[in-house]
mmCIF file of C-alpha atoms in Angstrom:
data_model
loop_
_atom_site.group_PDB
_atom_site.id
_atom_site.type_symbol
_atom_site.label_atom_id
_atom_site.label_comp_id
_atom_site.label_asym_id
_atom_site.label_seq_id
_atom_site.Cartn_x
_atom_site.Cartn_y
_atom_site.Cartn_z
ATOM 1 C CA UNK A 29 -9.338 1.154 18.172
ATOM 2 C CA UNK A 30 -8.953 -1.380 20.980
ATOM 3 C CA UNK A 31 -6.167 -1.131 23.509
ATOM 4 C CA UNK A 32 -2.943 -1.647 21.484
ATOM 5 C CA UNK A 33 -1.509 -3.959 24.134
ATOM 6 C CA UNK A 34 -4.602 -6.164 23.825
ATOM 7 C CA UNK A 35 -4.420 -6.081 20.021
ATOM 8 C CA UNK A 36 -0.833 -7.388 20.041
ATOM 9 C CA UNK A 37 -1.512 -9.705 22.969
ATOM 10 C CA UNK A 38 1.261 -8.396 25.214
ATOM 11 C CA UNK A 39 1.375 -7.104 28.763
ATOM 12 C CA UNK A 40 1.901 -3.422 29.516
ATOM 13 C CA UNK A 41 5.258 -4.370 31.009
ATOM 14 C CA UNK A 42 6.396 -6.079 27.773
ATOM 15 C CA UNK A 43 9.834 -5.218 26.450
ATOM 16 C CA UNK A 44 10.407 -3.622 23.038
ATOM 17 C CA UNK A 45 11.660 -6.976 21.778
ATOM 18 C CA UNK A 46 8.515 -8.773 22.941
ATOM 19 C CA UNK A 47 6.284 -6.155 21.339
ATOM 20 C CA UNK A 48 8.186 -6.344 18.057
ATOM 21 C CA UNK A 49 8.042 -10.151 18.056
ATOM 22 C CA UNK A 50 4.287 -10.161 18.726
ATOM 23 C CA UNK A 51 3.684 -7.695 15.903
ATOM 24 C CA UNK A 52 5.732 -9.704 13.415
ATOM 25 C CA UNK A 53 3.749 -12.856 14.199
ATOM 26 C CA UNK A 54 0.438 -11.063 13.651
ATOM 27 C CA UNK A 55 1.654 -9.295 10.491
ATOM 28 C CA UNK A 56 2.740 -12.624 9.041
ATOM 29 C CA UNK A 57 -0.458 -14.385 10.101
ATOM 30 C CA UNK A 58 -2.885 -11.768 8.767
ATOM 31 C CA UNK A 59 -0.960 -10.367 5.785
ATOM 32 C CA UNK A 60 -3.567 -9.810 3.017
ATOM 33 C CA UNK A 61 -1.356 -11.481 0.398
ATOM 34 C CA UNK A 62 -1.439 -14.715 2.401
ATOM 35 C CA UNK A 63 -5.151 -14.526 3.259
ATOM 36 C CA UNK A 64 -6.923 -13.773 0.007
ATOM 37 C CA UNK A 65 -9.907 -15.905 1.081
ATOM 38 C CA UNK A 66 -10.269 -14.275 4.507
ATOM 39 C CA UNK A 67 -12.119 -10.938 4.309
ATOM 40 C CA UNK A 68 -11.227 -10.111 7.917
ATOM 41 C CA UNK A 69 -7.460 -10.533 7.482
ATOM 42 C CA UNK A 70 -6.839 -7.029 6.133
ATOM 43 C CA UNK A 71 -8.711 -5.503 9.054
ATOM 44 C CA UNK A 72 -6.728 -7.548 11.579
ATOM 45 C CA UNK A 73 -3.500 -6.694 9.759
ATOM 46 C CA UNK A 74 -4.243 -2.963 9.802
ATOM 47 C CA UNK A 75 -5.304 -3.134 13.443
ATOM 48 C CA UNK A 76 -1.987 -4.765 14.388
ATOM 49 C CA UNK A 77 -0.115 -2.153 12.333
ATOM 50 C CA UNK A 78 -1.902 0.694 14.101
ATOM 51 C CA UNK A 79 -1.291 -0.861 17.526
ATOM 52 C CA UNK A 80 2.409 -1.263 16.774
ATOM 53 C CA UNK A 81 2.537 2.317 15.553
ATOM 54 C CA UNK A 82 1.591 3.367 19.086
ATOM 55 C CA UNK A 83 3.413 1.012 21.471
ATOM 56 C CA UNK A 84 6.184 0.087 19.066
ATOM 57 C CA UNK A 85 7.375 3.679 19.208
ATOM 58 C CA UNK A 86 9.097 4.557 22.476
ATOM 59 C CA UNK A 87 7.814 8.135 22.638
ATOM 60 C CA UNK A 88 4.225 7.344 21.620
ATOM 61 C CA UNK A 89 4.124 4.397 23.998
ATOM 62 C CA UNK A 90 5.095 6.666 26.879
ATOM 63 C CA UNK A 91 2.426 9.188 25.866
ATOM 64 C CA UNK A 92 -0.205 6.448 25.682
ATOM 65 C CA UNK A 93 0.798 5.011 29.058
ATOM 66 C CA UNK A 94 0.530 8.484 30.588
ATOM 67 C CA UNK A 95 -2.920 8.922 29.076
ATOM 68 C CA UNK A 96 -1.860 11.786 26.830
ATOM 69 C CA UNK A 97 -2.957 10.089 23.603
ATOM 70 C CA UNK A 98 -5.592 7.490 22.841
ATOM 71 C CA UNK A 99 -5.314 4.170 21.016
ATOM 72 C CA UNK A 100 -5.519 5.985 17.665
ATOM 73 C CA UNK A 101 -2.567 8.220 18.555
ATOM 74 C CA UNK A 102 -4.693 11.362 18.925
ATOM 75 C CA UNK A 103 -4.370 13.704 21.904
ATOM 76 C CA UNK A 104 -7.074 13.247 24.495
ATOM 77 C CA UNK A 105 -9.482 16.057 25.392
ATOM 78 C CA UNK A 106 -9.027 17.743 22.017
ATOM 79 C CA UNK A 107 -12.611 18.957 21.709
ATOM 80 C CA UNK A 108 -15.852 17.591 20.334
ATOM 81 C CA UNK A 109 -15.303 14.848 17.796
ATOM 82 C CA UNK A 110 -18.276 16.011 15.760
ATOM 83 C CA UNK A 111 -16.701 19.400 15.171
ATOM 84 C CA UNK A 112 -13.528 17.925 13.721
ATOM 85 C CA UNK A 113 -13.734 15.805 10.543
ATOM 86 C CA UNK A 114 -10.405 14.277 11.561
ATOM 87 C CA UNK A 115 -11.597 13.467 15.087
ATOM 88 C CA UNK A 116 -12.664 10.132 16.526
ATOM 89 C CA UNK A 117 -16.105 10.323 14.937
ATOM 90 C CA UNK A 118 -15.159 12.098 11.737
ATOM 91 C CA UNK A 119 -14.934 10.470 8.297
ATOM 92 C CA UNK A 120 -11.148 10.966 8.276
ATOM 93 C CA UNK A 121 -10.467 9.423 11.707
ATOM 94 C CA UNK A 122 -6.874 8.160 11.956
ATOM 95 C CA UNK A 123 -5.284 11.038 10.044
ATOM 96 C CA UNK A 124 -3.939 14.397 11.166
ATOM 97 C CA UNK A 125 -5.026 17.839 10.017
ATOM 98 C CA UNK A 126 -2.651 20.662 9.371
ATOM 99 C CA UNK A 127 -2.960 24.025 7.618
ATOM 100 C CA UNK A 128 -3.368 23.285 3.933
ATOM 101 C CA UNK A 129 -5.095 19.894 4.039
ATOM 102 C CA UNK A 130 -4.921 16.251 5.067
ATOM 103 C CA UNK A 131 -1.723 14.413 5.819
ATOM 104 C CA UNK A 132 -1.476 10.622 5.767
ATOM 105 C CA UNK A 133 -0.127 9.068 8.940
ATOM 106 C CA UNK A 134 3.418 7.769 8.455
ATOM 107 C CA UNK A 135 4.366 4.295 9.652
ATOM 108 C CA UNK A 136 6.797 4.329 12.555
ATOM 109 C CA UNK A 137 7.860 0.716 12.141
ATOM 110 C CA UNK A 138 8.074 0.199 8.392
ATOM 111 C CA UNK A 139 10.880 -2.354 8.791
ATOM 112 C CA UNK A 140 8.538 -5.068 9.902
ATOM 113 C CA UNK A 141 6.699 -5.541 6.615
ATOM 114 C CA UNK A 142 7.163 -4.737 2.969
ATOM 115 C CA UNK A 143 6.738 -1.300 1.464
ATOM 116 C CA UNK A 144 3.654 -2.367 -0.494
ATOM 117 C CA UNK A 145 1.868 -3.303 2.702
ATOM 118 C CA UNK A 146 3.036 -0.148 4.475
ATOM 119 C CA UNK A 147 1.355 2.273 2.146
ATOM 120 C CA UNK A 148 -1.696 0.155 1.333
ATOM 121 C CA UNK A 149 -2.418 -0.259 5.041
ATOM 122 C CA UNK A 150 -1.931 3.463 5.645
ATOM 123 C CA UNK A 151 -4.360 4.378 2.891
ATOM 124 C CA UNK A 152 -6.946 1.832 3.980
ATOM 125 C CA UNK A 153 -6.476 2.689 7.648
ATOM 126 C CA UNK A 154 -7.068 6.376 7.000
ATOM 127 C CA UNK A 155 -10.540 5.591 5.613
ATOM 128 C CA UNK A 156 -11.516 2.877 8.060
ATOM 129 C CA UNK A 157 -10.083 -0.346 6.623
ATOM 130 C CA UNK A 158 -9.822 -2.324 3.419
ATOM 131 C CA UNK A 159 -13.573 -2.351 2.827
ATOM 132 C CA UNK A 160 -14.199 1.317 3.613
ATOM 133 C CA UNK A 161 -15.676 3.733 1.115
ATOM 134 C CA UNK A 162 -13.919 6.897 0.081
ATOM 135 C CA UNK A 163 -15.322 10.428 0.004
ATOM 136 C CA UNK A 164 -16.622 11.204 -3.460
ATOM 137 C CA UNK A 165 -16.209 14.483 -5.307
ATOM 138 C CA UNK A 166 -19.968 15.037 -4.884
ATOM 139 C CA UNK A 167 -19.855 14.789 -1.100
ATOM 140 C CA UNK A 168 -20.705 11.967 1.256
ATOM 141 C CA UNK A 169 -19.268 8.501 0.747
ATOM 142 C CA UNK A 170 -19.307 6.540 -2.477
ATOM 143 C CA UNK A 171 -18.542 2.905 -3.148
ATOM 144 C CA UNK A 172 -17.546 3.596 -6.731
ATOM 145 C CA UNK A 173 -13.789 3.395 -6.147
ATOM 146 C CA UNK A 174 -13.280 1.615 -9.453
ATOM 147 C CA UNK A 175 -14.828 4.525 -11.306
ATOM 148 C CA UNK A 176 -12.595 7.125 -9.728
ATOM 149 C CA UNK A 177 -9.911 8.919 -11.698
ATOM 150 C CA UNK A 178 -6.486 7.928 -10.407
ATOM 151 C CA UNK A 179 -3.282 9.918 -10.702
ATOM 152 C CA UNK A 180 -0.404 8.653 -12.849
ATOM 153 C CA UNK A 181 2.132 6.187 -11.460
ATOM 154 C CA UNK A 182 5.812 7.112 -11.244
ATOM 155 C CA UNK A 183 8.684 4.650 -11.660
ATOM 156 C CA UNK A 184 12.337 4.373 -10.699
ATOM 157 C CA UNK A 185 15.147 1.835 -10.430
ATOM 158 C CA UNK A 186 17.029 1.470 -7.162
ATOM 159 C CA UNK A 187 20.410 -0.256 -7.022
ATOM 160 C CA UNK A 188 21.216 -1.668 -3.602
ATOM 161 C CA UNK A 189 24.108 -3.578 -2.060
ATOM 162 C CA UNK A 190 24.002 -6.767 -0.003
ATOM 163 C CA UNK A 191 24.654 -4.672 3.094
ATOM 164 C CA UNK A 192 21.439 -2.726 2.437
ATOM 165 C CA UNK A 193 19.428 -5.954 2.415
ATOM 166 C CA UNK A 194 20.482 -7.026 5.909
ATOM 167 C CA UNK A 195 20.992 -3.647 7.608
ATOM 168 C CA UNK A 196 17.285 -2.761 7.942
ATOM 169 C CA UNK A 197 18.263 0.875 7.407
ATOM 170 C CA UNK A 198 16.331 3.182 5.091
ATOM 171 C CA UNK A 199 17.542 3.655 1.530
ATOM 172 C CA UNK A 200 16.723 6.646 -0.653
ATOM 173 C CA UNK A 201 15.226 6.385 -4.109
ATOM 174 C CA UNK A 202 15.039 9.329 -6.522
ATOM 175 C CA UNK A 203 12.462 9.716 -9.301
ATOM 176 C CA UNK A 204 12.822 11.566 -12.582
ATOM 177 C CA UNK A 205 10.456 14.248 -11.309
ATOM 178 C CA UNK A 206 12.932 15.087 -8.547
ATOM 179 C CA UNK A 207 10.841 13.459 -5.850
ATOM 180 C CA UNK A 208 12.804 11.419 -3.297
ATOM 181 C CA UNK A 209 11.551 8.777 -0.891
ATOM 182 C CA UNK A 210 13.329 7.061 1.979
ATOM 183 C CA UNK A 211 12.088 3.493 2.362
ATOM 184 C CA UNK A 212 12.971 0.324 4.213
ATOM 185 C CA UNK A 213 13.377 -2.709 2.005
ATOM 186 C CA UNK A 214 10.935 -5.594 2.460
ATOM 187 C CA UNK A 215 12.221 -8.829 3.962
ATOM 188 C CA UNK A 216 13.551 -11.206 1.320
ATOM 189 C CA UNK A 217 13.862 -8.526 -1.363
ATOM 190 C CA UNK A 218 15.164 -9.944 -4.641
ATOM 191 C CA UNK A 219 16.846 -8.619 -7.763
ATOM 192 C CA UNK A 220 14.219 -7.434 -10.264
ATOM 193 C CA UNK A 221 11.466 -7.193 -7.658
ATOM 194 C CA UNK A 222 9.095 -4.236 -7.972
ATOM 195 C CA UNK A 223 7.910 -2.476 -4.830
ATOM 196 C CA UNK A 224 4.662 -0.537 -5.020
ATOM 197 C CA UNK A 225 4.173 2.459 -2.729
ATOM 198 C CA UNK A 226 0.504 3.242 -2.850
ATOM 199 C CA UNK A 227 -0.516 6.873 -3.091
ATOM 200 C CA UNK A 228 3.026 8.149 -3.651
ATOM 201 C CA UNK A 229 2.653 8.876 -7.360
ATOM 202 C CA UNK A 230 1.244 11.912 -9.128
ATOM 203 C CA UNK A 231 -1.834 13.646 -7.765
ATOM 204 C CA UNK A 232 -5.196 12.871 -9.325
ATOM 205 C CA UNK A 233 -6.643 15.506 -11.674
ATOM 206 C CA UNK A 234 -10.059 14.992 -10.084
ATOM 207 C CA UNK A 235 -11.092 16.374 -6.696
ATOM 208 C CA UNK A 236 -11.238 13.667 -4.046
ATOM 209 C CA UNK A 237 -9.773 10.932 -6.256
ATOM 210 C CA UNK A 238 -6.709 8.928 -5.301
ATOM 211 C CA UNK A 239 -3.118 9.723 -6.349
ATOM 212 C CA UNK A 240 -1.058 7.296 -8.375
ATOM 213 C CA UNK A 241 1.512 4.864 -7.011
ATOM 214 C CA UNK A 242 5.298 4.823 -6.958
ATOM 215 C CA UNK A 243 6.830 1.693 -8.529
ATOM 216 C CA UNK A 244 10.432 0.912 -7.599
ATOM 217 C CA UNK A 245 12.368 -1.844 -9.372
ATOM 218 C CA UNK A 246 15.174 -3.278 -7.254
ATOM 219 C CA UNK A 247 18.591 -4.080 -8.699
ATOM 220 C CA UNK A 248 21.166 -5.828 -6.510
ATOM 221 C CA UNK A 249 24.723 -4.743 -7.279
ATOM 222 C CA UNK A 250 27.350 -7.501 -7.662
ATOM 223 C CA UNK A 251 29.536 -7.967 -4.590
ATOM 224 C CA UNK A 252 33.294 -8.333 -4.836
ATOM 225 C CA UNK A 253 33.424 -11.046 -2.179
ATOM 226 C CA UNK A 254 30.084 -12.855 -1.913
ATOM 227 C CA UNK A 255 28.163 -14.919 -4.447
ATOM 228 C CA UNK A 256 24.385 -15.153 -4.038
ATOM 229 C CA UNK A 257 22.645 -18.543 -4.088
ATOM 230 C CA UNK A 258 18.990 -18.008 -3.214
ATOM 231 C CA UNK A 259 19.113 -16.474 0.256
ATOM 232 C CA UNK A 260 22.526 -18.037 0.999
ATOM 233 C CA UNK A 261 25.920 -16.491 0.346
ATOM 234 C CA UNK A 262 29.189 -18.143 -0.652
ATOM 235 C CA UNK A 263 32.763 -16.928 -0.427
ATOM 236 C CA UNK A 264 36.291 -18.276 0.071
ATOM 237 C CA UNK A 265 38.957 -17.697 2.703
ATOM 238 C CA UNK A 266 42.724 -18.041 2.354
ATOM 239 C CA UNK A 267 44.141 -20.592 4.807
ATOM 240 C CA UNK A 268 47.930 -20.561 5.430
ATOM 241 C CA UNK A 269 49.569 -23.960 5.007
ATOM 242 C CA UNK A 270 50.674 -24.019 8.644
ATOM 243 C CA UNK A 271 47.080 -23.450 9.809
ATOM 244 C CA UNK A 272 45.761 -26.075 7.403
ATOM 245 C CA UNK A 273 48.207 -28.657 8.814
ATOM 246 C CA UNK A 274 48.217 -27.773 12.508
ATOM 247 C CA UNK A 275 44.793 -26.162 12.828
ATOM 248 C CA UNK A 276 44.096 -22.666 14.095
ATOM 249 C CA UNK A 277 41.750 -19.736 14.108
ATOM 250 C CA UNK A 278 41.027 -17.300 11.287
ATOM 251 C CA UNK A 279 38.783 -14.272 10.936
ATOM 252 C CA UNK A 280 36.126 -14.269 8.233
ATOM 253 C CA UNK A 281 34.425 -11.097 7.001
ATOM 254 C CA UNK A 282 30.601 -11.298 6.825
ATOM 255 C CA UNK A 283 27.882 -8.751 6.090
ATOM 256 C CA UNK A 284 27.514 -8.338 9.862
ATOM 257 C CA UNK A 285 31.211 -7.905 10.624
ATOM 258 C CA UNK A 286 34.009 -10.358 11.369
ATOM 259 C CA UNK A 287 33.463 -13.810 12.849
ATOM 260 C CA UNK A 288 35.950 -16.439 14.021
ATOM 261 C CA UNK A 289 36.539 -19.598 11.984
ATOM 262 C CA UNK A 290 38.094 -22.538 13.808
ATOM 263 C CA UNK A 291 40.113 -24.491 11.231
ATOM 264 C CA UNK A 292 40.705 -28.103 12.269
ATOM 265 C CA UNK A 293 44.108 -29.725 11.684
ATOM 266 C CA UNK A 294 44.684 -31.321 8.279
ATOM 267 C CA UNK A 295 42.092 -29.214 6.514
ATOM 268 C CA UNK A 296 42.101 -29.760 2.771
ATOM 269 C CA UNK A 297 41.615 -27.040 0.215
ATOM 270 C CA UNK A 298 37.958 -26.959 -0.819
ATOM 271 C CA UNK A 299 36.544 -27.817 2.598
ATOM 272 C CA UNK A 300 33.432 -25.720 3.207
ATOM 273 C CA UNK A 301 32.352 -24.223 6.529
ATOM 274 C CA UNK A 302 28.813 -23.018 7.296
ATOM 275 C CA UNK A 303 27.847 -19.928 9.282
ATOM 276 C CA UNK A 304 24.149 -20.162 10.088
ATOM 277 C CA UNK A 305 22.063 -16.995 9.769
ATOM 278 C CA UNK A 306 24.780 -14.927 8.065
ATOM 279 C CA UNK A 307 23.127 -14.853 4.637
ATOM 280 C CA UNK A 308 20.389 -12.611 3.223
ATOM 281 C CA UNK A 309 16.999 -11.925 4.772
ATOM 282 C CA UNK A 310 14.079 -14.214 3.942
ATOM 283 C CA UNK A 311 10.432 -13.302 3.447
ATOM 284 C CA UNK A 312 9.656 -15.042 6.739
ATOM 285 C CA UNK A 313 11.960 -12.658 8.610
ATOM 286 C CA UNK A 314 14.916 -15.036 9.046
ATOM 287 C CA UNK A 315 18.316 -15.175 7.385
ATOM 288 C CA UNK A 316 19.999 -17.556 4.977
ATOM 289 C CA UNK A 317 23.436 -19.024 5.657
ATOM 290 C CA UNK A 318 27.002 -18.162 4.663
ATOM 291 C CA UNK A 319 29.216 -20.907 3.212
ATOM 292 C CA UNK A 320 32.964 -20.342 3.345
ATOM 293 C CA UNK A 321 35.343 -22.482 1.260
ATOM 294 C CA UNK A 322 38.924 -22.963 2.439
ATOM 295 C CA UNK A 323 41.684 -22.262 -0.068
ATOM 296 C CA UNK A 324 45.130 -23.405 1.076
ATOM 297 C CA UNK A 325 47.875 -20.866 0.431
ATOM 298 C CA UNK A 326 51.473 -22.058 0.096
ATOM 299 C CA UNK A 327 54.109 -19.808 1.697
ATOM 300 C CA UNK A 328 55.957 -18.156 -1.179
ATOM 301 C CA UNK A 329 59.756 -18.409 -1.058
ATOM 302 C CA UNK A 330 59.843 -20.759 1.982
ATOM 303 C CA UNK A 331 63.228 -22.458 1.408
ATOM 304 C CA UNK A 332 62.878 -24.731 4.442
ATOM 305 C CA UNK A 333 59.603 -26.108 3.132
ATOM 306 C CA UNK A 334 61.137 -26.542 -0.301
ATOM 307 C CA UNK A 335 64.124 -28.425 1.175
ATOM 308 C CA UNK A 336 61.809 -30.647 3.215
ATOM 309 C CA UNK A 337 59.766 -31.532 0.164
ATOM 310 C CA UNK A 338 62.935 -32.360 -1.810
ATOM 311 C CA UNK A 339 64.198 -34.544 1.024
ATOM 312 C CA UNK A 340 60.858 -36.307 1.260
ATOM 313 C CA UNK A 341 60.861 -36.936 -2.468
ATOM 314 C CA UNK A 342 64.179 -38.837 -2.165
ATOM 315 C CA UNK A 343 62.939 -41.050 0.670
ATOM 316 C CA UNK A 344 61.927 -44.568 -0.341
ATOM 317 C CA UNK A 345 58.248 -45.234 -0.352
ATOM 318 C CA UNK A 346 56.960 -46.741 2.893
ATOM 319 C CA UNK A 347 56.058 -50.477 2.919
#
């Protein structure tokens, strides 16, 4: 692979934030789902993924900068490539060998694109890209992927909270077989959406054929405070009468913690305030908004207020 810095278009002195931003732009631009008519998009997408796997990881980036690993993440000076089927010239270049067989390379930055893309790009990358041919059971390479026997798919439902959607932390899903996977949710995940993890299903009965996929249906649990409207959230906040009349500052709980709400004087019940970027994630990588409705709360048992209102009710109408 080309120099990962060149692939992402960043300088070697680029910060982690700059590298992450450059990768996201390329992943969005060349995502196969958005470029069905461009046969080169998948290759560019996988190339960006592989580059980010190297310099998007602090430890691997340091190893690459020191010359300890190459652009494919393999140690340098590891012997003759021709003697190792997993080496730079071998048919399984991009993977790692270990006692007992082949191990797919795991993505170090899965949070930057959806789980479907993660595992499809890993599988395609391991065999040289989206158009590459797989080893056949008879030896050599065969283009008859469609005729191969595939392992069975496995399915599961995963219930998540609103906090899981915006946290970018991994969530664990368990399958009936006992298998467990820790995944990061794709940006803009929705209730009822099915995530496909390629190659994570049951093994194929045939030698050299591909395993099945794991299909995860997402269910979003109801939240006690927030109501979902698209990618926006809505909630209400209690405003004391004194604050509603005189103005003041209140704290509002969001999915990202507490934020300050400046309540102007003479705020009526029902007035809605907007907090930009405090909603749910979008497929483009942004966030929706949070809308907070003011609900005026009368002070219970306030005799002075009651007396004032009675006195006001006896005053003659002005004019």
